[in-house]
Structures are given as structure tokens and as C-alpha cells.
PDB file of C-alpha atoms in Angstrom:
ATOM      1  CA  GLU X   1     -61.541 143.885  15.140  1.00 62.00           C
ATOM      2  CA  THR X   2     -58.272 145.327  14.095  1.00 76.00           C
ATOM      3  CA  GLY X   3     -55.705 147.373  15.822  1.00 93.00           C
ATOM      4  CA  VAL X   4     -55.739 148.005  19.495  1.00 96.00           C
ATOM      5  CA  THR X   5     -59.310 148.101  21.162  1.00 96.00           C
ATOM      6  CA  GLN X   6     -60.162 149.354  24.782  1.00 97.00           C
ATOM      7  CA  THR X   7     -63.141 148.761  26.709  1.00 97.00           C
ATOM      8  CA  PRO X   8     -64.953 150.589  28.301  1.00 97.00           C
ATOM      9  CA  ARG X   9     -64.402 153.792  26.422  1.00 96.00           C
ATOM     10  CA  HIS X  10     -66.007 155.849  29.611  1.00 96.00           C
ATOM     11  CA  LEU X  11     -65.977 154.879  33.132  1.00 96.00           C
ATOM     12  CA  VAL X  12     -67.462 156.618  35.961  1.00 95.00           C
ATOM     13  CA  MET X  13     -66.707 155.209  39.344  1.00 93.00           C
ATOM     14  CA  GLY X  14     -66.442 156.111  43.114  1.00 90.00           C
ATOM     15  CA  MET X  15     -63.444 156.226  45.250  1.00 88.00           C
ATOM     16  CA  THR X  16     -64.440 152.938  46.893  1.00 87.00           C
ATOM     17  CA  ASN X  17     -65.346 150.895  43.888  1.00 88.00           C
ATOM     18  CA  LYS X  18     -63.180 148.284  42.122  1.00 93.00           C
ATOM     19  CA  LYS X  19     -63.182 148.226  38.251  1.00 95.00           C
ATOM     20  CA  SER X  20     -61.043 146.958  35.303  1.00 97.00           C
ATOM     21  CA  LEU X  21     -59.831 148.344  32.210  1.00 98.00           C
ATOM     22  CA  LYS X  22     -59.353 145.905  29.266  1.00 98.00           C
ATOM     23  CA  CYS X  23     -57.177 146.244  26.339  1.00 98.00           C
ATOM     24  CA  GLU X  24     -56.769 143.859  23.185  1.00 97.00           C
ATOM     25  CA  GLN X  25     -54.429 143.952  20.277  1.00 96.00           C
ATOM     26  CA  HIS X  26     -55.118 142.077  17.096  1.00 94.00           C
ATOM     27  CA  LEU X  27     -51.601 142.895  15.602  1.00 93.00           C
ATOM     28  CA  GLY X  28     -49.523 140.108  16.980  1.00 91.00           C
ATOM     29  CA  HIS X  29     -47.371 142.240  18.833  1.00 90.00           C
ATOM     30  CA  ASN X  30     -45.089 141.096  21.908  1.00 88.00           C
ATOM     31  CA  ALA X  31     -45.200 144.363  23.967  1.00 90.00           C
ATOM     32  CA  MET X  32     -48.220 146.234  25.736  1.00 93.00           C
ATOM     33  CA  TYR X  33     -48.232 149.655  27.451  1.00 94.00           C
ATOM     34  CA  TRP X  34     -50.575 151.417  29.817  1.00 96.00           C
ATOM     35  CA  TYR X  35     -50.186 155.129  29.791  1.00 96.00           C
ATOM     36  CA  LYS X  36     -52.157 157.995  31.706  1.00 96.00           C
ATOM     37  CA  GLN X  37     -52.835 161.271  30.091  1.00 94.00           C
ATOM     38  CA  SER X  38     -54.163 164.150  32.189  1.00 91.00           C
ATOM     39  CA  ALA X  39     -55.473 167.481  31.035  1.00 83.00           C
ATOM     40  CA  LYS X  40     -52.415 169.333  32.362  1.00 75.00           C
ATOM     41  CA  LYS X  41     -49.618 166.686  32.193  1.00 80.00           C
ATOM     42  CA  PRO X  42     -47.670 165.056  29.495  1.00 80.00           C
ATOM     43  CA  LEU X  43     -48.363 161.551  28.462  1.00 90.00           C
ATOM     44  CA  GLU X  44     -47.119 159.395  31.350  1.00 91.00           C
ATOM     45  CA  LEU X  45     -45.969 155.684  31.055  1.00 92.00           C
ATOM     46  CA  MET X  46     -47.438 153.294  33.586  1.00 95.00           C
ATOM     47  CA  PHE X  47     -46.468 149.875  32.803  1.00 94.00           C
ATOM     48  CA  VAL X  48     -44.834 147.900  30.135  1.00 91.00           C
ATOM     49  CA  TYR X  49     -45.158 144.352  29.348  1.00 91.00           C
ATOM     50  CA  ASN X  50     -43.083 142.301  26.935  1.00 86.00           C
ATOM     51  CA  PHE X  51     -44.075 138.526  26.352  1.00 83.00           C
ATOM     52  CA  LYS X  52     -46.326 138.676  29.296  1.00 83.00           C
ATOM     53  CA  GLU X  53     -43.485 139.811  31.714  1.00 85.00           C
ATOM     54  CA  GLN X  54     -43.695 143.150  33.184  1.00 86.00           C
ATOM     55  CA  THR X  55     -40.473 145.146  32.162  1.00 83.00           C
ATOM     56  CA  GLU X  56     -41.422 148.744  33.488  1.00 83.00           C
ATOM     57  CA  ASN X  57     -43.359 150.027  36.500  1.00 84.00           C
ATOM     58  CA  ASN X  58     -42.941 153.789  36.584  1.00 85.00           C
ATOM     59  CA  SER X  59     -43.572 154.208  40.223  1.00 89.00           C
ATOM     60  CA  VAL X  60     -47.231 153.634  39.765  1.00 94.00           C
ATOM     61  CA  PRO X  61     -49.544 153.646  43.083  1.00 94.00           C
ATOM     62  CA  SER X  62     -50.588 150.113  44.103  1.00 94.00           C
ATOM     63  CA  ARG X  63     -54.138 151.280  43.647  1.00 95.00           C
ATOM     64  CA  PHE X  64     -53.385 150.430  39.952  1.00 96.00           C
ATOM     65  CA  SER X  65     -52.664 146.750  39.335  1.00 96.00           C
ATOM     66  CA  PRO X  66     -51.873 145.542  35.945  1.00 96.00           C
ATOM     67  CA  GLU X  67     -52.403 142.128  34.447  1.00 96.00           C
ATOM     68  CA  CYS X  68     -51.114 140.594  31.263  1.00 95.00           C
ATOM     69  CA  PRO X  69     -52.283 137.071  30.777  1.00 94.00           C
ATOM     70  CA  ASN X  70     -51.169 136.789  27.282  1.00 92.00           C
ATOM     71  CA  SER X  71     -49.382 138.808  24.645  1.00 89.00           C
ATOM     72  CA  SER X  72     -52.701 140.122  23.337  1.00 94.00           C
ATOM     73  CA  HIS X  73     -54.483 141.082  26.302  1.00 96.00           C
ATOM     74  CA  LEU X  74     -53.899 143.542  28.895  1.00 97.00           C
ATOM     75  CA  PHE X  75     -55.767 144.769  31.959  1.00 98.00           C
ATOM     76  CA  LEU X  76     -55.589 147.607  34.620  1.00 98.00           C
ATOM     77  CA  HIS X  77     -57.377 146.774  37.855  1.00 97.00           C
ATOM     78  CA  LEU X  78     -58.508 149.718  39.878  1.00 96.00           C
ATOM     79  CA  HIS X  79     -59.543 150.172  43.433  1.00 93.00           C
ATOM     80  CA  THR X  80     -59.863 152.939  46.049  1.00 93.00           C
ATOM     81  CA  LEU X  81     -58.996 155.604  43.409  1.00 94.00           C
ATOM     82  CA  GLN X  82     -58.662 159.278  44.104  1.00 94.00           C
ATOM     83  CA  PRO X  83     -60.240 162.065  42.146  1.00 93.00           C
ATOM     84  CA  GLU X  84     -56.794 162.961  40.773  1.00 93.00           C
ATOM     85  CA  ASP X  85     -56.845 159.579  39.233  1.00 95.00           C
ATOM     86  CA  SER X  86     -59.392 160.823  36.704  1.00 95.00           C
ATOM     87  CA  ALA X  87     -57.605 160.908  33.044  1.00 95.00           C
ATOM     88  CA  LEU X  88     -57.700 159.270  29.676  1.00 95.00           C
ATOM     89  CA  TYR X  89     -56.106 155.930  30.022  1.00 97.00           C
ATOM     90  CA  LEU X  90     -54.468 154.841  26.709  1.00 96.00           C
ATOM     91  CA  CYS X  91     -53.227 151.175  25.890  1.00 97.00           C
ATOM     92  CA  ALA X  92     -50.634 150.680  23.170  1.00 95.00           C
ATOM     93  CA  SER X  93     -48.782 147.685  21.721  1.00 93.00           C
ATOM     94  CA  SER X  94     -45.593 147.262  19.685  1.00 90.00           C
ATOM     95  CA  GLN X  95     -43.313 144.746  18.068  1.00 86.00           C
ATOM     96  CA  THR X  96     -39.628 145.175  19.066  1.00 72.00           C
ATOM     97  CA  THR X  97     -38.178 144.501  15.713  1.00 58.00           C
ATOM     98  CA  THR X  98     -35.843 147.185  14.962  1.00 51.00           C
ATOM     99  CA  PRO X  99     -32.142 146.153  14.123  1.00 49.00           C
ATOM    100  CA  SER X 100     -30.747 147.133  17.533  1.00 51.00           C
ATOM    101  CA  GLY X 101     -33.678 145.726  19.521  1.00 52.00           C
ATOM    102  CA  GLY X 102     -34.901 149.142  20.392  1.00 57.00           C
ATOM    103  CA  ALA X 103     -38.788 150.135  20.524  1.00 63.00           C
ATOM    104  CA  GLY X 104     -40.756 149.780  17.304  1.00 75.00           C
ATOM    105  CA  GLU X 105     -43.582 152.083  16.693  1.00 84.00           C
ATOM    106  CA  GLN X 106     -46.484 151.846  19.005  1.00 91.00           C
ATOM    107  CA  PHE X 107     -50.000 151.717  18.269  1.00 93.00           C
ATOM    108  CA  PHE X 108     -52.589 153.077  20.529  1.00 95.00           C
ATOM    109  CA  GLY X 109     -56.041 152.290  21.394  1.00 96.00           C
ATOM    110  CA  PRO X 110     -59.083 154.951  21.637  1.00 95.00           C
ATOM    111  CA  GLY X 111     -58.585 155.213  25.336  1.00 96.00           C
ATOM    112  CA  THR X 112     -60.831 154.890  28.275  1.00 97.00           C
ATOM    113  CA  ARG X 113     -61.839 158.353  29.744  1.00 95.00           C
ATOM    114  CA  LEU X 114     -62.188 157.583  33.774  1.00 96.00           C
ATOM    115  CA  THR X 115     -63.709 159.858  35.952  1.00 95.00           C
ATOM    116  CA  VAL X 116     -63.343 159.118  39.753  1.00 95.00           C
ATOM    117  CA  LEU X 117     -65.969 160.764  41.866  1.00 92.00           C
TER     118      LEU X 117
ATOM    119  CA  ALA U   1     -31.086 160.467  30.018  1.00 74.00           C
ATOM    120  CA  GLN U   2     -32.990 160.521  26.999  1.00 80.00           C
ATOM    121  CA  SER U   3     -35.802 163.407  26.678  1.00 88.00           C
ATOM    122  CA  VAL U   4     -37.870 165.146  23.973  1.00 93.00           C
ATOM    123  CA  THR U   5     -38.524 168.747  23.913  1.00 95.00           C
ATOM    124  CA  GLN U   6     -41.225 170.237  21.889  1.00 97.00           C
ATOM    125  CA  PRO U   7     -40.748 174.177  22.706  1.00 96.00           C
ATOM    126  CA  ASP U   8     -44.103 175.494  21.276  1.00 96.00           C
ATOM    127  CA  ILE U   9     -47.368 174.544  23.518  1.00 94.00           C
ATOM    128  CA  HIS U  10     -49.678 176.174  21.122  1.00 96.00           C
ATOM    129  CA  ILE U  11     -49.386 177.149  17.282  1.00 97.00           C
ATOM    130  CA  THR U  12     -52.102 178.766  15.090  1.00 97.00           C
ATOM    131  CA  VAL U  13     -51.823 178.719  11.286  1.00 97.00           C
ATOM    132  CA  SER U  14     -54.088 179.761   8.887  1.00 97.00           C
ATOM    133  CA  GLU U  15     -55.731 177.175   6.562  1.00 97.00           C
ATOM    134  CA  GLY U  16     -53.776 176.781   3.505  1.00 97.00           C
ATOM    135  CA  ALA U  17     -50.395 177.979   5.095  1.00 97.00           C
ATOM    136  CA  SER U  18     -47.403 175.900   5.609  1.00 97.00           C
ATOM    137  CA  LEU U  19     -46.489 174.453   8.979  1.00 97.00           C
ATOM    138  CA  GLU U  20     -43.564 173.479  10.787  1.00 98.00           C
ATOM    139  CA  LEU U  21     -43.677 172.023  14.448  1.00 98.00           C
ATOM    140  CA  ARG U  22     -40.258 171.863  16.372  1.00 98.00           C
ATOM    141  CA  CYS U  23     -39.069 168.813  18.153  1.00 97.00           C
ATOM    142  CA  ASN U  24     -35.486 168.535  19.688  1.00 96.00           C
ATOM    143  CA  TYR U  25     -34.245 165.221  21.416  1.00 94.00           C
ATOM    144  CA  SER U  26     -31.345 163.904  23.699  1.00 90.00           C
ATOM    145  CA  TYR U  27     -30.217 160.596  23.221  1.00 81.00           C
ATOM    146  CA  GLY U  28     -26.806 159.048  23.115  1.00 73.00           C
ATOM    147  CA  ALA U  29     -26.817 156.676  20.105  1.00 76.00           C
ATOM    148  CA  THR U  30     -28.675 157.013  16.826  1.00 76.00           C
ATOM    149  CA  PRO U  31     -32.232 157.587  17.776  1.00 85.00           C
ATOM    150  CA  TYR U  32     -35.382 156.154  16.673  1.00 89.00           C
ATOM    151  CA  LEU U  33     -37.804 159.082  16.260  1.00 93.00           C
ATOM    152  CA  PHE U  34     -41.521 159.378  15.826  1.00 94.00           C
ATOM    153  CA  TRP U  35     -44.391 161.602  15.409  1.00 97.00           C
ATOM    154  CA  TYR U  36     -47.875 160.936  16.382  1.00 97.00           C
ATOM    155  CA  VAL U  37     -51.129 162.896  16.374  1.00 97.00           C
ATOM    156  CA  GLN U  38     -54.073 162.988  18.500  1.00 95.00           C
ATOM    157  CA  SER U  39     -57.431 164.078  17.858  1.00 92.00           C
ATOM    158  CA  PRO U  40     -59.677 165.339  20.899  1.00 86.00           C
ATOM    159  CA  GLY U  41     -60.614 162.267  22.962  1.00 80.00           C
ATOM    160  CA  GLN U  42     -58.982 159.649  20.816  1.00 86.00           C
ATOM    161  CA  GLY U  43     -55.639 157.643  20.901  1.00 90.00           C
ATOM    162  CA  LEU U  44     -52.401 158.653  19.303  1.00 94.00           C
ATOM    163  CA  GLN U  45     -51.987 157.857  15.578  1.00 95.00           C
ATOM    164  CA  LEU U  46     -48.586 157.531  14.184  1.00 94.00           C
ATOM    165  CA  LEU U  47     -47.882 160.111  11.411  1.00 96.00           C
ATOM    166  CA  LEU U  48     -44.324 158.920  10.469  1.00 95.00           C
ATOM    167  CA  LYS U  49     -40.958 157.285  11.706  1.00 93.00           C
ATOM    168  CA  TYR U  50     -37.248 157.598  11.215  1.00 92.00           C
ATOM    169  CA  PHE U  51     -35.042 154.439  11.945  1.00 86.00           C
ATOM    170  CA  SER U  52     -32.181 154.891   9.563  1.00 84.00           C
ATOM    171  CA  GLY U  53     -31.532 156.090   5.931  1.00 86.00           C
ATOM    172  CA  ASP U  54     -32.834 158.937   4.228  1.00 88.00           C
ATOM    173  CA  THR U  55     -33.123 161.749   6.628  1.00 91.00           C
ATOM    174  CA  LEU U  56     -36.318 163.299   5.264  1.00 96.00           C
ATOM    175  CA  VAL U  57     -39.210 160.840   6.074  1.00 96.00           C
ATOM    176  CA  GLN U  58     -42.488 161.060   4.296  1.00 96.00           C
ATOM    177  CA  GLY U  59     -45.535 160.248   6.366  1.00 96.00           C
ATOM    178  CA  ILE U  60     -49.510 160.037   6.013  1.00 95.00           C
ATOM    179  CA  LYS U  61     -51.688 162.970   5.457  1.00 95.00           C
ATOM    180  CA  GLY U  62     -48.945 164.828   3.615  1.00 96.00           C
ATOM    181  CA  PHE U  63     -46.728 165.312   6.514  1.00 98.00           C
ATOM    182  CA  GLU U  64     -42.934 164.928   6.371  1.00 98.00           C
ATOM    183  CA  ALA U  65     -40.106 165.288   8.944  1.00 98.00           C
ATOM    184  CA  GLU U  66     -36.325 165.883   8.613  1.00 97.00           C
ATOM    185  CA  PHE U  67     -33.992 164.216  10.989  1.00 95.00           C
ATOM    186  CA  LYS U  68     -30.820 166.665  11.593  1.00 94.00           C
ATOM    187  CA  ARG U  69     -28.323 165.185  13.796  1.00 92.00           C
ATOM    188  CA  SER U  70     -26.111 167.986  14.282  1.00 92.00           C
ATOM    189  CA  GLN U  71     -29.241 169.947  15.646  1.00 94.00           C
ATOM    190  CA  SER U  72     -30.660 166.936  17.541  1.00 94.00           C
ATOM    191  CA  SER U  73     -33.908 167.757  15.734  1.00 96.00           C
ATOM    192  CA  PHE U  74     -36.701 166.211  14.068  1.00 97.00           C
ATOM    193  CA  ASN U  75     -39.148 168.944  13.079  1.00 98.00           C
ATOM    194  CA  LEU U  76     -42.569 168.137  11.433  1.00 98.00           C
ATOM    195  CA  ARG U  77     -43.470 169.810   8.221  1.00 98.00           C
ATOM    196  CA  LYS U  78     -46.633 170.259   5.862  1.00 98.00           C
ATOM    197  CA  PRO U  79     -46.704 172.593   3.061  1.00 97.00           C
ATOM    198  CA  SER U  80     -50.443 173.491   3.279  1.00 97.00           C
ATOM    199  CA  VAL U  81     -52.650 172.702   6.131  1.00 97.00           C
ATOM    200  CA  HIS U  82     -56.275 171.818   6.324  1.00 96.00           C
ATOM    201  CA  TRP U  83     -58.791 172.625   8.741  1.00 96.00           C
ATOM    202  CA  SER U  84     -58.945 168.830   9.637  1.00 95.00           C
ATOM    203  CA  ASP U  85     -55.291 169.091  10.830  1.00 97.00           C
ATOM    204  CA  ALA U  86     -56.063 170.728  14.186  1.00 97.00           C
ATOM    205  CA  ALA U  87     -55.008 168.236  16.641  1.00 97.00           C
ATOM    206  CA  GLU U  88     -52.324 167.976  19.248  1.00 96.00           C
ATOM    207  CA  TYR U  89     -48.882 166.303  17.825  1.00 98.00           C
ATOM    208  CA  PHE U  90     -46.549 164.370  19.940  1.00 97.00           C
ATOM    209  CA  CYS U  91     -42.635 164.021  19.100  1.00 96.00           C
ATOM    210  CA  ALA U  92     -41.149 160.774  20.542  1.00 93.00           C
ATOM    211  CA  VAL U  93     -37.832 158.913  20.822  1.00 91.00           C
ATOM    212  CA  GLY U  94     -37.091 155.251  21.372  1.00 85.00           C
ATOM    213  CA  ALA U  95     -35.611 155.099  24.387  1.00 72.00           C
ATOM    214  CA  GLY U  96     -33.821 151.577  24.346  1.00 70.00           C
ATOM    215  CA  GLY U  97     -35.808 148.263  25.187  1.00 70.00           C
ATOM    216  CA  ASP U  98     -39.405 148.651  24.858  1.00 74.00           C
ATOM    217  CA  LYS U  99     -39.768 152.361  25.842  1.00 81.00           C
ATOM    218  CA  ILE U 100     -40.467 155.614  23.891  1.00 86.00           C
ATOM    219  CA  ILE U 101     -40.271 158.951  25.447  1.00 89.00           C
ATOM    220  CA  PHE U 102     -42.926 161.517  24.422  1.00 92.00           C
ATOM    221  CA  GLY U 103     -42.869 165.134  24.191  1.00 94.00           C
ATOM    222  CA  LYS U 104     -45.369 167.324  25.956  1.00 93.00           C
ATOM    223  CA  GLY U 105     -47.116 167.995  22.826  1.00 95.00           C
ATOM    224  CA  THR U 106     -47.962 170.823  20.671  1.00 97.00           C
ATOM    225  CA  ARG U 107     -51.535 171.766  20.053  1.00 96.00           C
ATOM    226  CA  LEU U 108     -52.324 172.896  16.542  1.00 97.00           C
ATOM    227  CA  HIS U 109     -55.086 175.523  15.901  1.00 97.00           C
ATOM    228  CA  ILE U 110     -56.300 176.181  12.171  1.00 97.00           C
ATOM    229  CA  LEU U 111     -57.917 179.696  11.466  1.00 95.00           C
ATOM    230  CA  PRO U 112     -60.414 179.463   8.626  1.00 91.00           C
TER     231      PRO U 112
END
């Protein structure tokens, strides 16, 4: 596998279910991200991890719980979701190697299309 | 605060015509700038990036972008579009630390 992979690609779940999204990057990057992309909203940053430490939580509801066991893997645990949580969830990774320490380009996975019934 | 504005939500051009997608940013220091493309149901793919140096940046698929500090712009151009270029295009700015701020996107439609 190369790049950033996400599983599953599609997920349908009820409001009382518990499920997890998985992301794996094979690029040796140190930072990983979760984004939410809804039909009528811009790309929303949810969480950022750098060297396994969470560095950003963009006021995300607690029904979304991220986990980053190592720099290559990122999970998003879902429980008691709402229909408005239906969206494309994108994972990305990057290496912060720019001269002043700013964000390098992010590499995205194909996303998980989540439908909450 | 850092921000990115893509003023055009939709753009329609004929196949073979030239293309320019607009992007304006707000950032206090020298920005790191990116253009991404997203096909339906897919993740985002990096087209090109600007970190420093030459203000005219070449990317993949025949795209280029020009950084104009005086206008706070980073417009994306292609001299001749192909039907396969129909997609959504996102401009983004490095916001310090690990964050990148994305614009709302411009959807490109191609007429045959």
C-alpha cells in the first residue's frame, strides 16, 4: 500500500451504533488529520495529531473520539451520531519540514462516506 | 486570522479554452500556498504548492499558479482545459503549526 488509505470506504450506521473509521499513512509523516466534508459546507478540520499528540480539536462534539496509537495510524470512533453527521470523512497526513516549521502539504486518503440513519 | 477566499463557487468553460480560478488569502507572514483538486467521491490531490522563490509555480496536469504578494492572490491557471479537468478545486494557505486553511472550493464544469 502507498499513500494514505482509509477503511471502510462506505459506512451506514444507526444513531445508536458504535463504529470506527481507520486511517493509515505509508509516507513516514509525523502529522495526521481528520476532516469532515459535508455537501453544503466547506472542508472542516476536526482533529490534528503530531507525533501521536493531539494538537488541535476544533470544537468537535464528544460523539467523535479520535485515537492515534502511532504516527502511522489514526482512528475516529463514532457513537450515538446524528443524521447531520452524515458526510465524507477525510484523513490526511503531512510532514512539517518547511523552513519555518509551517505545515507542509497534506496528502489525503480517499475518504469514508458515512451515512447516519 | 488567516483565511482563504475563492470568490467563484462555480465556473464553466468550454473544452480547449483557458482557465483561471481565483484565490485570495489573508496571512500576516510569507504564506505557504497550495492548490488541491477533488474528483467526486474522492480525496483531495495536490496540484501545486508555493513555499518561496519563483512566484510562478508549475504543477501537475498542466496547471500553474502565480503568487502575487501585492494582491494577496494565488490564482490557478491552465491554458487549455480537458473534459477530465471537471472537478472541485481548493486553494489553501498554511496557517502556522500543522494547520492548513482551505477555501470553500470552486466547482469547474467543462462544456464539450
